[in-house]
């Protein structure tokens, strides 16, 4: 398995070692590399974990194939979702009314960023959305993390949040919500699943009153709906386990069985059965006081595509199913010019034929 950070490598090695002691075979070999995408494309490694935030980047650069496993939750009660959140007193009536507002994003080119572009396309607000669309659609916008300052600047915040705010991977979206509370932003694109926890983290640093809660926010929905509860514009699984291209069926089944056995032994257990003891090692969740460095935040279980089909999913568009539409290219002026003569030629031929036979 290819790993991109030192902390993730430590967790991967710990998982591998304890699995061997429990008789789980074959041994999971953990390989550190700053570019796992290239290594898996070139067939130099067998598999890697891909967070939903990196799916678009990987598809563009490496043409990643279908996952062998998906990172999801117990009983499928949780998904990664993207919603447009505003303070209720300033809420817009629909998505079109967000034009000209100041937007706050968790990161550039991540799941939330690309989900909004997909939404603009699906709602017929923008035919060919791209990174510049966000710059033109909003009066001003910022991202908590930006790898391209020319497209979107980072939000200018002092880091006043408690050190443990990122233990469960909540720091970036907590800061995104903060952007509309005190940062001058109008709309924050976040996952509303943990909004109560974001508010609790912000309460002391921002001196929020005790009655400031989720009811102070409203969600801007598609099709001119507006409600104060969850109204996602898209959803996604937390992440994927990707295998190298052209992998044999035997190797694929071997890797899948290995990870499923690890999941059953060291993953999250049923919350309904109090007789089950917690695993001696936690496959998912914080590690060494850091947010999970190996698996995406909120991951509780790994499942195959066959298992996923047995469960009901959210009504909103699925991110992975629509991400390809961002590759649609806008027709250029030159291409339309080339098409015109051909169309006119066809009309002239038809006209001559009609004229000939009419006479």
PDB file of C-alpha atoms in Angstrom, residues 174 194-204 213:
ATOM      1  CA  UNK A 174     -14.863  24.725  11.325  1.00  0.00           C
ATOM      2  CA  UNK A 194     -20.929  18.123  12.111  1.00  0.00           C
ATOM      3  CA  UNK A 195     -22.227  21.696  12.231  1.00  0.00           C
ATOM      4  CA  UNK A 196     -23.124  21.475  15.931  1.00  0.00           C
ATOM      5  CA  UNK A 197     -19.566  20.399  16.700  1.00  0.00           C
ATOM      6  CA  UNK A 198     -18.156  23.223  14.584  1.00  0.00           C
ATOM      7  CA  UNK A 199     -20.239  25.700  16.577  1.00  0.00           C
ATOM      8  CA  UNK A 200     -19.095  24.206  19.888  1.00  0.00           C
ATOM      9  CA  UNK A 201     -15.450  24.538  18.807  1.00  0.00           C
ATOM     10  CA  UNK A 202     -16.020  28.184  17.830  1.00  0.00           C
ATOM     11  CA  UNK A 203     -18.139  29.152  20.835  1.00  0.00           C
ATOM     12  CA  UNK A 204     -15.331  30.080  23.216  1.00  0.00           C
ATOM     13  CA  UNK A 213     -26.803  27.246  17.497  1.00  0.00           C
TER      14      UNK A 213
END
